[in-house]
XYZ file of C-alpha atoms in Angstrom:
392
model
C -13.195 26.410 21.198
C -13.093 28.015 24.662
C -11.106 26.352 27.382
C -13.205 24.321 29.792
C -12.882 23.605 33.497
C -12.317 19.919 32.747
C -9.057 18.051 32.213
C -6.411 18.935 29.651
C -5.662 15.919 27.456
C -2.986 15.598 24.794
C -3.810 13.081 22.065
C -1.189 11.873 19.600
C -1.338 10.961 15.895
C -3.522 13.845 14.796
C -3.959 12.542 11.247
C -5.956 9.540 12.493
C -9.725 9.139 12.349
C -9.463 7.551 15.807
C -7.838 10.698 17.174
C -10.515 12.860 15.585
C -13.349 10.948 17.203
C -11.662 10.817 20.615
C -10.945 14.560 20.451
C -14.609 15.227 19.711
C -15.694 12.991 22.593
C -13.320 14.648 25.048
C -14.283 18.154 23.948
C -17.997 17.376 24.163
C -17.422 16.246 27.750
C -15.840 19.609 28.638
C -12.149 18.767 28.399
C -9.449 20.799 26.687
C -7.781 18.916 23.821
C -4.274 19.372 22.439
C -3.223 17.394 19.355
C 0.270 16.502 18.106
C 1.532 14.888 14.908
C 4.720 14.716 12.881
C 2.781 15.906 9.827
C 1.695 19.549 9.670
C -1.641 18.709 8.035
C -3.835 16.196 9.842
C -7.615 16.254 9.965
C -7.914 16.572 13.764
C -5.917 19.808 13.683
C -8.876 21.484 11.966
C -11.581 20.195 14.309
C -13.460 22.571 16.582
C -12.658 20.037 19.314
C -8.945 20.913 19.129
C -7.732 23.848 21.220
C -4.054 23.570 20.191
C -1.895 21.693 17.702
C 1.859 21.075 17.798
C 4.018 19.558 15.102
C 6.467 17.115 16.673
C 9.332 14.876 15.471
C 8.532 11.427 14.104
C 8.318 8.856 16.919
C 9.737 6.176 14.633
C 12.713 8.066 13.233
C 13.377 10.500 16.114
C 11.934 8.761 19.187
C 13.967 10.573 21.839
C 13.313 13.991 20.298
C 9.645 13.053 20.010
C 9.347 12.194 23.698
C 11.315 15.229 24.841
C 9.039 17.492 22.774
C 5.950 15.919 24.341
C 7.477 16.444 27.790
C 8.025 20.118 26.967
C 4.437 20.512 25.729
C 3.077 18.695 28.795
C 4.959 21.038 31.128
C 4.321 24.289 29.243
C 0.646 23.572 28.577
C -0.081 21.899 31.950
C -1.349 18.670 30.378
C -3.151 16.291 32.756
C -3.095 13.176 30.570
C -1.381 12.010 27.388
C -3.370 9.465 25.383
C -1.256 7.760 22.678
C -3.191 6.366 19.734
C -0.839 4.276 17.598
C 2.466 2.468 18.188
C 4.067 5.545 19.704
C 2.496 3.965 22.800
C 5.482 1.595 23.052
C 7.980 4.412 22.635
C 6.308 6.572 25.287
C 6.120 3.656 27.724
C 9.831 2.999 27.167
C 10.630 6.588 28.174
C 7.874 7.163 30.731
C 10.456 8.323 33.273
C 11.022 11.526 31.293
C 7.502 12.798 31.956
C 6.509 14.965 34.943
C 4.567 13.184 37.712
C 1.571 15.480 37.265
C 1.002 14.272 33.693
C -0.446 10.770 33.414
C 0.566 8.596 30.483
C -2.441 6.444 29.627
C -0.563 3.199 29.068
C 1.025 0.229 30.826
C 4.670 -0.441 31.729
C 6.915 -1.089 28.744
C 7.409 -4.802 29.524
C 3.633 -5.330 29.343
C 3.170 -3.206 26.215
C 5.980 -5.024 24.399
C 4.776 -8.500 25.370
C 1.292 -7.794 24.047
C 2.475 -5.983 20.916
C 4.974 -8.608 19.734
C 2.821 -11.287 18.097
C 4.960 -14.307 19.012
C 5.325 -13.161 22.620
C 1.566 -12.703 22.852
C 0.997 -16.223 21.480
C 3.479 -17.532 24.044
C 1.662 -15.637 26.802
C -1.657 -17.256 25.855
C 0.028 -20.644 25.988
C 1.541 -19.950 29.419
C -1.853 -18.891 30.774
C -3.557 -21.979 29.368
C -5.826 -19.935 27.118
C -7.031 -21.336 23.787
C -4.649 -20.292 21.037
C -3.409 -21.248 17.630
C -0.391 -23.373 16.865
C 2.535 -21.094 16.038
C 6.248 -20.986 15.305
C 8.792 -18.181 15.028
C 10.961 -18.099 11.904
C 14.318 -16.322 12.146
C 16.305 -18.369 9.619
C 15.987 -20.902 6.774
C 16.614 -23.624 9.392
C 13.446 -22.558 11.237
C 11.513 -22.788 7.978
C 12.842 -26.312 7.350
C 11.703 -27.351 10.841
C 8.065 -26.311 10.311
C 5.657 -29.165 11.022
C 2.276 -27.676 10.081
C -0.113 -30.157 8.492
C -2.807 -27.571 7.724
C -2.661 -24.106 6.122
C -1.054 -21.365 8.174
C -0.542 -17.601 8.114
C 2.822 -15.879 7.752
C 3.338 -12.357 9.084
C 6.042 -10.371 10.839
C 5.917 -10.391 14.647
C 5.874 -6.607 14.351
C 3.310 -5.811 11.688
C -0.082 -4.178 11.270
C -3.462 -5.420 10.075
C -3.283 -3.637 6.732
C 0.154 -5.019 5.927
C 0.979 -8.310 4.292
C -0.396 -11.529 5.739
C 0.287 -14.594 3.593
C -1.748 -17.775 3.593
C 0.598 -20.750 3.115
C -0.049 -24.460 2.611
C 2.287 -27.130 4.011
C 5.025 -27.841 1.494
C 4.797 -24.461 -0.256
C 8.089 -22.944 -1.375
C 9.167 -20.332 1.202
C 12.557 -19.508 -0.254
C 11.290 -15.965 -0.909
C 11.274 -15.145 2.798
C 13.719 -12.438 3.844
C 14.901 -12.372 7.444
C 15.252 -9.213 9.493
C 17.094 -8.996 12.815
C 14.658 -8.336 15.646
C 11.538 -8.818 13.512
C 11.174 -12.521 12.635
C 8.218 -14.127 10.924
C 5.345 -15.729 12.797
C 3.829 -18.879 11.327
C 0.356 -19.217 12.827
C -2.305 -21.843 12.225
C -4.952 -20.536 9.835
C -8.200 -19.936 11.711
C -11.791 -20.036 10.523
C -15.125 -18.752 11.759
C -16.729 -15.362 12.290
C -14.143 -12.606 12.810
C -14.398 -9.859 15.418
C -12.269 -6.974 16.624
C -12.536 -5.196 19.964
C -11.653 -1.933 21.658
C -11.463 -1.424 25.414
C -10.466 1.340 27.798
C -8.857 -0.124 30.913
C -7.476 1.068 34.226
C -5.562 -1.086 36.692
C -6.843 -4.332 35.190
C -10.484 -3.261 34.922
C -12.356 -2.844 31.640
C -14.317 0.417 31.922
C -15.423 0.820 28.285
C -15.743 -1.848 25.609
C -16.863 -2.259 22.004
C -16.888 -5.251 19.662
C -17.440 -5.207 15.919
C -17.387 -7.878 13.188
C -14.810 -7.747 10.395
C -16.758 -6.862 7.287
C -15.392 -4.580 4.612
C -11.623 -4.437 5.071
C -8.442 -3.541 3.198
C -7.151 -6.854 1.792
C -9.591 -8.529 4.163
C -7.636 -7.377 7.251
C -8.019 -3.697 8.157
C -11.643 -2.728 8.802
C -13.389 0.034 6.894
C -16.916 -0.328 8.303
C -17.842 -0.741 11.949
C -21.054 -2.086 13.451
C -21.438 -2.327 17.205
C -22.411 -5.839 18.359
C -22.815 -7.505 21.708
C -20.711 -10.632 22.247
C -20.738 -11.766 25.910
C -18.092 -14.424 25.291
C -15.621 -11.887 23.937
C -16.376 -9.402 26.727
C -15.779 -12.086 29.371
C -12.503 -13.126 27.724
C -11.228 -9.538 27.517
C -12.319 -8.774 31.091
C -10.499 -11.786 32.515
C -7.346 -11.251 30.442
C -7.066 -7.544 31.266
C -7.509 -8.305 34.970
C -4.862 -11.032 34.795
C -2.190 -8.748 33.300
C -3.297 -5.638 35.237
C -3.493 -3.599 32.059
C -3.975 0.173 31.863
C -4.580 1.915 28.544
C -6.326 1.362 25.232
C -6.363 -2.245 24.038
C -7.875 -4.273 21.213
C -7.965 -7.948 20.240
C -8.666 -9.861 17.039
C -10.860 -12.947 17.442
C -12.198 -15.833 15.416
C -15.354 -17.486 16.745
C -14.863 -21.027 15.444
C -18.139 -23.014 15.458
C -16.297 -26.164 16.602
C -13.543 -24.806 18.865
C -15.012 -21.553 20.193
C -13.194 -18.245 20.637
C -9.633 -18.050 19.338
C -7.535 -14.937 19.905
C -5.287 -14.110 16.953
C -3.388 -11.101 18.222
C -3.446 -8.121 20.560
C -3.094 -4.398 19.877
C -2.166 -2.607 23.135
C -3.234 0.742 21.705
C -6.355 2.404 20.341
C -8.301 0.595 17.633
C -11.143 1.570 15.331
C -13.700 0.625 17.976
C -13.267 4.071 19.528
C -15.203 5.399 16.536
C -18.322 3.525 17.666
C -18.735 5.753 20.731
C -20.801 8.945 20.779
C -20.755 11.985 23.058
C -23.718 10.765 25.109
C -21.826 7.594 26.054
C -19.449 9.577 28.284
C -16.366 7.507 27.495
C -14.139 10.196 29.017
C -15.184 8.785 32.423
C -13.452 5.516 31.530
C -10.147 7.265 30.775
C -10.222 9.104 34.103
C -11.548 6.161 36.133
C -14.773 7.961 37.002
C -17.287 5.214 36.237
C -18.416 2.131 38.112
C -20.426 0.743 35.187
C -19.162 -0.600 31.869
C -19.573 1.955 29.069
C -20.582 0.524 25.707
C -21.740 2.095 22.429
C -25.328 1.859 21.279
C -26.044 -1.490 19.589
C -27.273 0.130 16.358
C -24.146 2.203 15.607
C -22.918 1.828 12.010
C -19.825 3.844 11.028
C -17.429 3.750 8.093
C -14.256 5.365 6.807
C -15.945 6.810 3.752
C -12.861 7.506 1.662
C -11.431 4.093 2.545
C -14.675 2.433 1.449
C -14.520 4.284 -1.866
C -10.903 3.248 -2.414
C -11.031 -0.356 -1.172
C -14.518 -1.444 -0.070
C -15.769 -2.490 -3.498
C -12.747 -4.717 -4.259
C -13.044 -8.499 -4.266
C -11.022 -9.150 -1.101
C -13.026 -6.568 0.795
C -16.411 -7.683 -0.531
C -15.673 -11.223 0.691
C -18.549 -12.841 -1.171
C -20.898 -9.837 -1.161
C -22.364 -8.343 -4.314
C -21.517 -4.856 -5.496
C -25.106 -3.817 -4.801
C -24.537 -4.851 -1.173
C -21.592 -2.472 -1.059
C -23.732 0.362 -2.450
C -26.475 -0.333 0.111
C -24.064 -0.483 3.049
C -22.180 2.594 1.901
C -25.413 4.588 1.792
C -26.527 3.290 5.191
C -23.317 3.903 7.157
C -22.282 7.195 8.705
C -18.860 8.564 7.754
C -16.531 8.902 10.758
C -15.051 12.198 9.537
C -18.200 14.121 8.648
C -20.048 15.983 11.406
C -22.580 18.736 10.685
C -21.281 20.797 13.612
C -17.582 20.158 12.817
C -17.177 20.265 9.047
C -13.594 21.414 8.602
C -11.942 17.981 9.052
C -13.993 16.614 6.142
C -13.255 19.651 4.007
C -9.522 19.342 4.713
C -9.437 15.591 4.073
C -8.188 15.863 0.439
C -5.268 18.063 1.529
C -4.497 15.745 4.432
C -4.338 12.796 2.052
C -1.960 14.676 -0.219
C 0.472 14.826 2.692
C -0.014 11.085 3.270
C 0.710 10.438 -0.405
C 3.930 12.456 -0.089
C 4.833 10.134 2.780
C 4.120 7.103 0.610
C 6.406 8.370 -2.138
C 9.149 9.276 0.332
C 9.195 5.865 2.021
C 8.144 3.860 -1.059
C 5.148 2.221 0.621
C 1.468 1.853 -0.218
C -1.286 4.182 0.969
C -2.378 2.043 3.920
C 1.224 1.624 5.133
C 2.122 5.253 4.466
C -0.681 6.475 6.699
C 1.095 5.207 9.808
C 4.649 4.480 8.659
C 6.432 7.111 10.739
C 4.541 6.140 13.908
C 5.396 2.430 13.892
C 7.653 0.629 16.349
C 9.306 -2.653 15.359
C 10.988 -3.650 18.593
C 14.238 -1.730 18.228
C 15.842 -0.610 21.486
C 15.967 3.146 21.977
C 18.939 4.717 23.759
C 18.442 7.984 25.632
C 21.578 10.132 25.487
C 22.185 12.616 28.247
């Protein structure tokens, strides 16, 4: 790729399909793209959209070294904007003061990022703002468990957790003696919701939504982490996101998980103040780069007929019972054939060709940290609320 006269953007988490698509979108719009990751082999590294790749320390295990390395790259390479993709967003926002003023971090202040990321704090925020939410309780000890007063089924998950990780459905009176308690990362008990499920992705600046996508939860790992993405219009969700983002003055990537209950209406389950899979619904002609740089006065949305999938993820998980969610296997075959893989591009084939090697490195991660494939993919880029001390 030849360097363009556009902006120079640095995008994190190069192994991610989200990063790959955003790099392609930025490059197609004439911007120079630099990619970083703690793994040496990530699919975006091999894309024609990438002008440079740097291996960096793990943001989870070496957060200060990670940020200092990004500062060095930003200065040496004259980076205009850093766009974090996963939970390194929280770490970068915590240490935003390290970065030169000429390099914009596309995120919000740490207090905002943390409040939206931590599931119990987000539920409390909805309550304070008088927005419809689900009954919830935070469990930090056996005494908290004994005090639970749910009369209907509820979900159990860590306040710092991800969609592909364990979410337990519990009935009142079930034995919860198996719960283990972790300082700084308690459990969230949250009323079990029903209705059609949707996820969103939005690009925001100074409290304004400049790009937005919504997609129903269909095929998903264990019913939680989406594998197939269809762009849909949902005015109610767009209005909710627009008003919430304006209220908190958010800047950055943000996504929400919704249930559309036929009796109650929209219920917001949780917030992800980072990029979500919705970025993969956008195409080059949509010009989403204008949203990142604040150069649009109209809302940018993907085409309504977009149908994307993580092909390898569908092959590994899409046909399983929890993912099918009542569908027949022939439905899976039909949908798999109809959807377009997010990695494959006829004019940028190397990421797809390098995908097996990239997954070998992920599998090494899984063995090292003794986690499953879905967890291993992002394990060294997670942030679970631990305070980071900057020495010197």
